[in-house]
PDB file of C-alpha atoms in Angstrom:
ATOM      1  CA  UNK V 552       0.000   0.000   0.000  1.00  0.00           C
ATOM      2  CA  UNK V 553       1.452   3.616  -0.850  1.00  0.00           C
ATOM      3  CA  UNK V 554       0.900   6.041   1.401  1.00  0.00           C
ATOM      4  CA  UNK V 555      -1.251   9.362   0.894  1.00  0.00           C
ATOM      5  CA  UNK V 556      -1.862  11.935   2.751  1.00  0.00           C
ATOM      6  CA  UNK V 557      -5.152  13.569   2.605  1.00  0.00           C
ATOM      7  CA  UNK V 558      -4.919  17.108   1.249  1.00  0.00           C
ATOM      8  CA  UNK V 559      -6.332  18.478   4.433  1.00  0.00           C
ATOM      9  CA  UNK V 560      -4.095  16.940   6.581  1.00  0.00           C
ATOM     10  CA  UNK V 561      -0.998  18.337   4.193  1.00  0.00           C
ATOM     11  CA  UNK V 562      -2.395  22.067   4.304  1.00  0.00           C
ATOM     12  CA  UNK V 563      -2.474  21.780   8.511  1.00  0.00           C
ATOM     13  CA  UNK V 564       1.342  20.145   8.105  1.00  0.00           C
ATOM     14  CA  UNK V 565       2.349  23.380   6.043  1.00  0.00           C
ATOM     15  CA  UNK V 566       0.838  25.656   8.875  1.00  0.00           C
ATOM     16  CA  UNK V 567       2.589  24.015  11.225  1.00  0.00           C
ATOM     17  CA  UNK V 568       5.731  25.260   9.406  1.00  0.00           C
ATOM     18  CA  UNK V 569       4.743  28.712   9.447  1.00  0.00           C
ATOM     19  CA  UNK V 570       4.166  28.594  13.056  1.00  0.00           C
ATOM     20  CA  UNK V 571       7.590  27.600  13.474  1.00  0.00           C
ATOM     21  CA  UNK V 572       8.994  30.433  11.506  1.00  0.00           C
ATOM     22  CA  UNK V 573       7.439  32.560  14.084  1.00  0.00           C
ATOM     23  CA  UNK V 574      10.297  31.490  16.835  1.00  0.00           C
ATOM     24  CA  UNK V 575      12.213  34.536  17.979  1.00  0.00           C
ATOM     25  CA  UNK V 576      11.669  38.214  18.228  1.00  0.00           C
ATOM     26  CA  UNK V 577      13.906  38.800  14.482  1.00  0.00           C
ATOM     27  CA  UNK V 578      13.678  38.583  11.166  1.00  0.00           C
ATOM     28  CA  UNK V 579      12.575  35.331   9.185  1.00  0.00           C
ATOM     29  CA  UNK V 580      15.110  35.391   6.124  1.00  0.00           C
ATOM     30  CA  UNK V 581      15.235  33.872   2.443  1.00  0.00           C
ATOM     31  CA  UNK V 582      19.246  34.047   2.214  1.00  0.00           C
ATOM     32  CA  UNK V 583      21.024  33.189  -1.311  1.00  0.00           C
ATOM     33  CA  UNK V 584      24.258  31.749  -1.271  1.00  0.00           C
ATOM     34  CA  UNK V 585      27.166  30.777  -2.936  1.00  0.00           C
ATOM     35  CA  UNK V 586      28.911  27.606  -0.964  1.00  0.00           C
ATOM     36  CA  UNK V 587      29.366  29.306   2.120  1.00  0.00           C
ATOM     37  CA  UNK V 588      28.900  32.943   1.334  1.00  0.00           C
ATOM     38  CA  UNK V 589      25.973  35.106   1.696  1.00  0.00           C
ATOM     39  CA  UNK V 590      24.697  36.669  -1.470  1.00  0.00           C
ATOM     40  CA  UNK V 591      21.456  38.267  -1.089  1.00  0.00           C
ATOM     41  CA  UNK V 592      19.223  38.256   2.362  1.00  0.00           C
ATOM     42  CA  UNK V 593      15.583  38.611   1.171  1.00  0.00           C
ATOM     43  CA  UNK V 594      13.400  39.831   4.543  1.00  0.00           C
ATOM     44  CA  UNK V 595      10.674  37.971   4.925  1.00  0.00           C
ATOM     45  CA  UNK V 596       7.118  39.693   6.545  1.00  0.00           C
ATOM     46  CA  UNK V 597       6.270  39.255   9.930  1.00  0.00           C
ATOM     47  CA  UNK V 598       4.112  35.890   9.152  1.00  0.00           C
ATOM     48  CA  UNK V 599       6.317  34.627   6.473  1.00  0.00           C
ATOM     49  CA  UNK V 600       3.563  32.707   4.529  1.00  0.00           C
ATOM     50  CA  UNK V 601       0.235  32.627   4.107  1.00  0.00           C
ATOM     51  CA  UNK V 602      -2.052  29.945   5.530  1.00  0.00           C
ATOM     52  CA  UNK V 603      -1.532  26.466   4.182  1.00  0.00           C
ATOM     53  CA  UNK V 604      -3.863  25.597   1.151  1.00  0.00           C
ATOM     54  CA  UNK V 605      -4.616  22.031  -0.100  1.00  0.00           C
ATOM     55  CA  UNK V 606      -0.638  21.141  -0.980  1.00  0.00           C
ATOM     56  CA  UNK V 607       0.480  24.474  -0.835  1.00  0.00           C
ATOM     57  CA  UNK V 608       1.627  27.641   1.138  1.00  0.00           C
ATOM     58  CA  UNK V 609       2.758  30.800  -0.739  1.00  0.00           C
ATOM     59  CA  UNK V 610       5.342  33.382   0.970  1.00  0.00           C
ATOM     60  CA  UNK V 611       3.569  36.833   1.522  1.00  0.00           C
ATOM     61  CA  UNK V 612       4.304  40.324   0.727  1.00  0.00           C
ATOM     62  CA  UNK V 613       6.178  39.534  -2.395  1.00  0.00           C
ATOM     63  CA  UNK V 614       8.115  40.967  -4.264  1.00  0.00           C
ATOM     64  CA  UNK V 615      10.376  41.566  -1.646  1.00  0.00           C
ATOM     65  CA  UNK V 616      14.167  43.370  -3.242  1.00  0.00           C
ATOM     66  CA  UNK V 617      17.489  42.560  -1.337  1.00  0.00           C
ATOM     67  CA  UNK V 618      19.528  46.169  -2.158  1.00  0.00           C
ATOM     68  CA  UNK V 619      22.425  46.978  -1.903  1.00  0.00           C
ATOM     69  CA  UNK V 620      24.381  43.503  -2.372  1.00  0.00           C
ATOM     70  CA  UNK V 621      27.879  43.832  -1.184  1.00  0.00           C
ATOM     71  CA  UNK V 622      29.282  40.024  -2.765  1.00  0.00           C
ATOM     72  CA  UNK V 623      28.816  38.835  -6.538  1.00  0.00           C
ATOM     73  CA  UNK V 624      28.493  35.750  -7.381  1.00  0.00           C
ATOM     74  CA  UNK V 625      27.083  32.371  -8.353  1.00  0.00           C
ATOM     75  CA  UNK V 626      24.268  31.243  -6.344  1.00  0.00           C
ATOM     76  CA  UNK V 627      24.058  27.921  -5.690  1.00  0.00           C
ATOM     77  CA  UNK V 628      21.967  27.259  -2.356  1.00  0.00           C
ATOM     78  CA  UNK V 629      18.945  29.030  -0.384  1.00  0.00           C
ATOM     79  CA  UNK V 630      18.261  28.833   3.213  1.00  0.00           C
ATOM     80  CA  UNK V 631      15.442  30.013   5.474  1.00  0.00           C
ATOM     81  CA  UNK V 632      15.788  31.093   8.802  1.00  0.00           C
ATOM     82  CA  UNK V 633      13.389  31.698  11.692  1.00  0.00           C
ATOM     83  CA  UNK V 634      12.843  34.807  13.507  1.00  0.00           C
ATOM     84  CA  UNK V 635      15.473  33.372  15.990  1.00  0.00           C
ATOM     85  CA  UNK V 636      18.143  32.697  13.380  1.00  0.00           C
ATOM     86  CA  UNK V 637      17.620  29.223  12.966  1.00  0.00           C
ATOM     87  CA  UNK V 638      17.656  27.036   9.946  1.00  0.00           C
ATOM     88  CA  UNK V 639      14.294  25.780   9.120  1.00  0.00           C
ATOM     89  CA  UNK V 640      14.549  24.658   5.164  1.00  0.00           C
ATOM     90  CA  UNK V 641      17.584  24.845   2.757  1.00  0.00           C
ATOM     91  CA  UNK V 642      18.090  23.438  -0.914  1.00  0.00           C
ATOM     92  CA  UNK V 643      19.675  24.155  -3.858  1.00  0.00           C
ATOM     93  CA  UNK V 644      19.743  26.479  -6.710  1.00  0.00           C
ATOM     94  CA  UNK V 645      20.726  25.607 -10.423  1.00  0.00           C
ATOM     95  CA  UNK V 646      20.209  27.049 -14.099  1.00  0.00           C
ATOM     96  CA  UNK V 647      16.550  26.130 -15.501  1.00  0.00           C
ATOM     97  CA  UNK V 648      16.731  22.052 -16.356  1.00  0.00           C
ATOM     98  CA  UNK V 649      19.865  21.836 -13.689  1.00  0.00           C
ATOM     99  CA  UNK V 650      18.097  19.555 -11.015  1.00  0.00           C
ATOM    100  CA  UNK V 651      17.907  22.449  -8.118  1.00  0.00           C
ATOM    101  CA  UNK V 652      15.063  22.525  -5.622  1.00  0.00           C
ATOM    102  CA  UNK V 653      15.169  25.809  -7.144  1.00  0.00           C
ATOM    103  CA  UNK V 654      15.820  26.998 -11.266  1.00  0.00           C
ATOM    104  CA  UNK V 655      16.494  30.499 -12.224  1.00  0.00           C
ATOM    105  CA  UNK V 656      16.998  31.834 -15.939  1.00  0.00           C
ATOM    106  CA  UNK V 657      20.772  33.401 -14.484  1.00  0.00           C
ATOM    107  CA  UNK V 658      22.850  32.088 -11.069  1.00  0.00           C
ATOM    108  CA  UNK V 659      24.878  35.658 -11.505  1.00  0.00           C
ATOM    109  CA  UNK V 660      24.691  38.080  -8.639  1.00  0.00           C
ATOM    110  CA  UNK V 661      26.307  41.430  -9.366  1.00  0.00           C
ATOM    111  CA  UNK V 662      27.240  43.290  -6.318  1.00  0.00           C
ATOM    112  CA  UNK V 663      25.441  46.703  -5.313  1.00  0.00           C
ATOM    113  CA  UNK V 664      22.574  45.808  -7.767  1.00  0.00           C
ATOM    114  CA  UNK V 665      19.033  44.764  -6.254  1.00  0.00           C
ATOM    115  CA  UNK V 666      18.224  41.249  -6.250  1.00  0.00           C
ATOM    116  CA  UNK V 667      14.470  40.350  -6.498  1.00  0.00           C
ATOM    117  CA  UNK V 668      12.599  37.288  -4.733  1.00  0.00           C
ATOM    118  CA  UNK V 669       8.917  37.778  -6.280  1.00  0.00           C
ATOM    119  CA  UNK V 670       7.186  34.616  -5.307  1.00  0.00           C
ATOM    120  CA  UNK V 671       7.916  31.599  -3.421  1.00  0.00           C
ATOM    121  CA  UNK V 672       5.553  28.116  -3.176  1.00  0.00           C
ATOM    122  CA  UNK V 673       5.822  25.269  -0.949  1.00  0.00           C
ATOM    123  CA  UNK V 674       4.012  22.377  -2.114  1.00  0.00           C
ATOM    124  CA  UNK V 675       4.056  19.108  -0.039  1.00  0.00           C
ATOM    125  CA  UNK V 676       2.870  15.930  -2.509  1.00  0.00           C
ATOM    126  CA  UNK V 677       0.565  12.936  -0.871  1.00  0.00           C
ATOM    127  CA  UNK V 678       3.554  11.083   0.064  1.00  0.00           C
ATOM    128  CA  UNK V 679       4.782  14.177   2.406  1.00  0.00           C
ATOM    129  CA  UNK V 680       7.645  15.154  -0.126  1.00  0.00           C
ATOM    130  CA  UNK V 681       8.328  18.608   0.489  1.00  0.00           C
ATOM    131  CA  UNK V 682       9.104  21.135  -2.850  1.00  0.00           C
ATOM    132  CA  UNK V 683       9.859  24.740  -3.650  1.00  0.00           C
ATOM    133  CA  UNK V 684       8.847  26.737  -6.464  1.00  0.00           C
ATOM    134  CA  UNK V 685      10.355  30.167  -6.905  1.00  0.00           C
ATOM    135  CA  UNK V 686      10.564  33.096  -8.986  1.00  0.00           C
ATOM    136  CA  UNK V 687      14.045  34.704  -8.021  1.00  0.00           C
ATOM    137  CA  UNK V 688      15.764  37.753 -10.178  1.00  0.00           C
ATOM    138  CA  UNK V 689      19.603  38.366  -9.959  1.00  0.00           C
ATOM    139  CA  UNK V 690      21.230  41.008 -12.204  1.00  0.00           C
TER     140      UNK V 690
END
């Protein structure tokens, strides 16, 4: 037998992520890297996301811009923080048809330009499998 959760049950499972972004008295972050090197820190809104739907959750208050950029770069990994600091989801970024959790049109970050995140999906699939779907512009 496969297993399947019930679409319900998956949009209560993405709240409960929310509610964990809301640990700490900071700033949730959407942070681009390169290896170990921050590229762009996207600020995320006081309740990160919206309230889970069916298989999905989508960020609020997008577009947000990251300005003022001090590294360039190729970006190669995301990771989202909590209003405490802490990790709560990371992945990877590649070119469009590169295998990332995340596929942009350019990886290039150009120092003191603004970097744009203007959407960002979670989708969970009935066998709890977790994805990301993201709109991200770097000049």
């Amino acid at each position: 037998m496969t297993l399947s959760i019930a679409l319900a049950t998956r949009a209560l499972m993405l709240d409960g992520f929310e509610t964990s972004m809301l640990v700490g008295g900071g700033t949730a972050n959407f942070t681009v890297y390169q290896s170990q090197t921050a590229l762009c820190v996207f600020p995320l809104a006081a309740s990160p996301f919206g309230a889970g739907s069916s298989d999905s959750m989508v960020l609020a208050s997008t577009p947000i811009d990251s300005t003022g950029t001090e590294v360039a770069g190729q970006a190669n990994r995301f990771v989202i923080t909590d209003q405490a600091g802490t990790t709560t989801l990371t992945g990877t970024i590649s070119a469009i048809g590169g295998g990332g959790d995340i596929q942009v049109p350019s990886l290039t970050v150009t120092a003191a330009a603004t970097q744009r995140l203007n959407a960002l999906v979670l989708r969970m699939d009935s066998s709890g499998k977790l994805t990301v779907e993201a709109s991200l512009m770097f000049v």
